XYZ file of C-alpha atoms in Angstrom:
170
model
C -23.849 -17.898 -6.284
C -24.695 -21.374 -5.037
C -21.071 -22.561 -5.141
C -19.897 -19.340 -3.537
C -22.479 -19.671 -0.761
C -21.573 -23.317 -0.097
C -17.904 -22.339 0.177
C -18.787 -19.567 2.638
C -20.867 -22.001 4.731
C -18.071 -24.549 4.759
C -15.550 -21.939 5.874
C -17.904 -20.751 8.637
C -18.986 -24.017 10.228
C -16.429 -26.674 9.303
C -13.461 -27.350 11.496
C -10.310 -26.585 9.500
C -8.435 -29.668 10.681
C -11.353 -32.027 9.948
C -11.606 -31.252 6.204
C -15.298 -30.543 5.716
C -16.679 -32.410 8.725
C -18.910 -30.498 11.104
C -18.729 -31.250 14.799
C -21.774 -30.964 17.041
C -20.092 -28.103 18.917
C -19.540 -26.224 15.628
C -23.180 -26.711 14.638
C -24.451 -25.528 18.037
C -22.198 -22.441 17.816
C -23.450 -21.700 14.300
C -27.101 -21.970 15.374
C -26.661 -19.722 18.410
C -27.627 -16.060 17.962
C -27.185 -13.813 20.949
C -28.677 -15.826 23.827
C -31.006 -18.127 21.909
C -30.454 -21.192 19.771
C -32.306 -21.437 16.459
C -33.046 -24.554 14.466
C -30.560 -25.447 11.747
C -32.722 -24.291 8.839
C -33.414 -20.869 10.432
C -29.695 -20.453 11.074
C -28.778 -21.442 7.516
C -31.374 -19.061 6.077
C -30.243 -16.169 8.312
C -26.602 -16.778 7.460
C -27.319 -17.009 3.712
C -29.256 -13.725 3.812
C -26.408 -12.038 5.733
C -23.742 -13.224 3.328
C -25.731 -12.239 0.227
C -26.415 -8.807 1.757
C -22.721 -8.340 2.522
C -21.743 -9.416 -0.982
C -24.247 -7.016 -2.553
C -22.864 -4.072 -0.586
C -19.453 -4.530 -2.132
C -20.635 -5.133 -5.708
C -23.306 -2.529 -6.459
C -23.286 1.128 -7.377
C -23.371 3.824 -4.729
C -27.034 4.834 -4.977
C -28.276 1.306 -4.273
C -25.373 0.646 -1.948
C -26.646 2.982 0.770
C -29.917 1.054 1.057
C -27.989 -2.217 1.141
C -25.732 -0.936 3.932
C -28.723 0.232 5.915
C -30.328 -3.200 5.450
C -27.202 -4.845 6.848
C -28.149 -3.225 10.141
C -30.954 -5.796 10.413
C -28.453 -8.639 10.786
C -26.656 -8.864 14.096
C -23.644 -11.078 13.450
C -19.853 -10.903 13.537
C -19.637 -11.039 9.718
C -22.014 -8.110 9.263
C -20.291 -6.186 12.017
C -16.888 -6.625 10.334
C -18.282 -5.643 6.924
C -19.753 -2.458 8.372
C -16.516 -1.658 10.198
C -14.682 -2.001 6.869
C -17.159 0.401 5.279
C -16.261 3.069 7.840
C -13.117 3.570 5.700
C -14.964 3.793 2.363
C -14.006 6.775 0.154
C -17.679 7.784 -0.230
C -18.774 9.961 2.739
C -22.397 8.827 2.344
C -21.295 5.215 2.738
C -19.239 6.075 5.833
C -22.144 7.897 7.473
C -24.705 5.135 6.805
C -22.188 2.484 7.907
C -21.629 4.330 11.205
C -25.350 4.391 11.936
C -25.782 0.747 10.928
C -22.819 -0.579 12.913
C -24.252 1.087 16.026
C -27.350 -1.097 15.620
C -25.454 -4.366 15.194
C -22.725 -4.010 17.803
C -22.305 -7.346 19.532
C -21.889 -7.788 23.243
C -18.229 -7.555 24.162
C -17.291 -5.560 21.045
C -18.751 -2.213 22.143
C -15.393 -0.603 22.973
C -13.818 -1.719 19.682
C -16.758 -0.435 17.672
C -16.988 2.842 19.593
C -13.277 3.421 18.981
C -13.661 2.839 15.242
C -16.765 5.053 15.021
C -15.114 7.787 17.097
C -12.409 8.133 14.421
C -15.143 9.527 12.191
C -15.595 12.481 14.561
C -12.567 13.993 12.796
C -13.798 13.250 9.275
C -13.744 16.110 6.760
C -17.396 15.547 5.859
C -19.921 17.089 8.255
C -22.538 14.377 7.610
C -20.032 11.693 8.606
C -19.174 13.559 11.820
C -22.863 14.022 12.593
C -23.588 10.329 11.974
C -20.669 9.333 14.186
C -22.129 11.417 17.017
C -25.554 9.838 16.596
C -24.025 6.349 16.454
C -21.971 6.880 19.620
C -25.065 8.206 21.391
C -27.105 5.193 20.308
C -24.349 2.889 21.572
C -24.177 4.793 24.864
C -20.392 4.834 24.450
C -19.402 6.268 27.820
C -15.709 5.906 27.036
C -16.155 8.379 24.128
C -17.802 11.156 26.182
C -14.629 13.314 26.125
C -14.508 13.032 22.324
C -18.171 14.013 22.042
C -17.668 16.946 24.424
C -14.792 18.111 22.227
C -17.014 17.968 19.125
C -19.847 19.702 20.973
C -17.545 22.547 21.980
C -15.365 22.887 18.901
C -16.955 21.688 15.667
C -17.494 24.503 13.187
C -20.837 23.123 11.975
C -23.773 23.737 14.330
C -25.667 20.597 13.218
C -22.669 18.460 14.205
C -22.443 20.241 17.563
C -26.163 19.596 18.082
C -25.706 15.895 17.275
C -22.847 15.690 19.789
C -25.008 17.396 22.399
C -27.861 14.933 21.808
C -25.448 12.004 21.973
C -24.169 13.245 25.322
């Protein structure tokens, strides 16, 4: 794991054309989270925890996987966001529903429309729990551009719990 983690760090913070050298601008970017700048060690620790959490989601069995996906929601970073967006296409409906709820918590500023669009695709999922989770996630995100989709679910879904979730999201 140590070699893997070092390779992930190098890929994240090293400039590709400088072969392993880190510029001050790269380091400042790496240490910045939302609107605050953390010290290097805090940033390294946060990033290591994120990467290990992401790796565990893709390598463990389904029962433990749901807890791991939910825990990813604690990390607000582009890597976690992308991992959760990938999980929205997982074959397991439980994974898709937990991923939808988690990605709503980690959506980064500027990516709201992209995330809402990806989550809104789940409104047409065959599984009722996935549709319900998608409604809750869109409501949490306050995705105004998806109001027509939520109204459609509220009016037309065959499952009352899903309609109720759409109503609450609206």
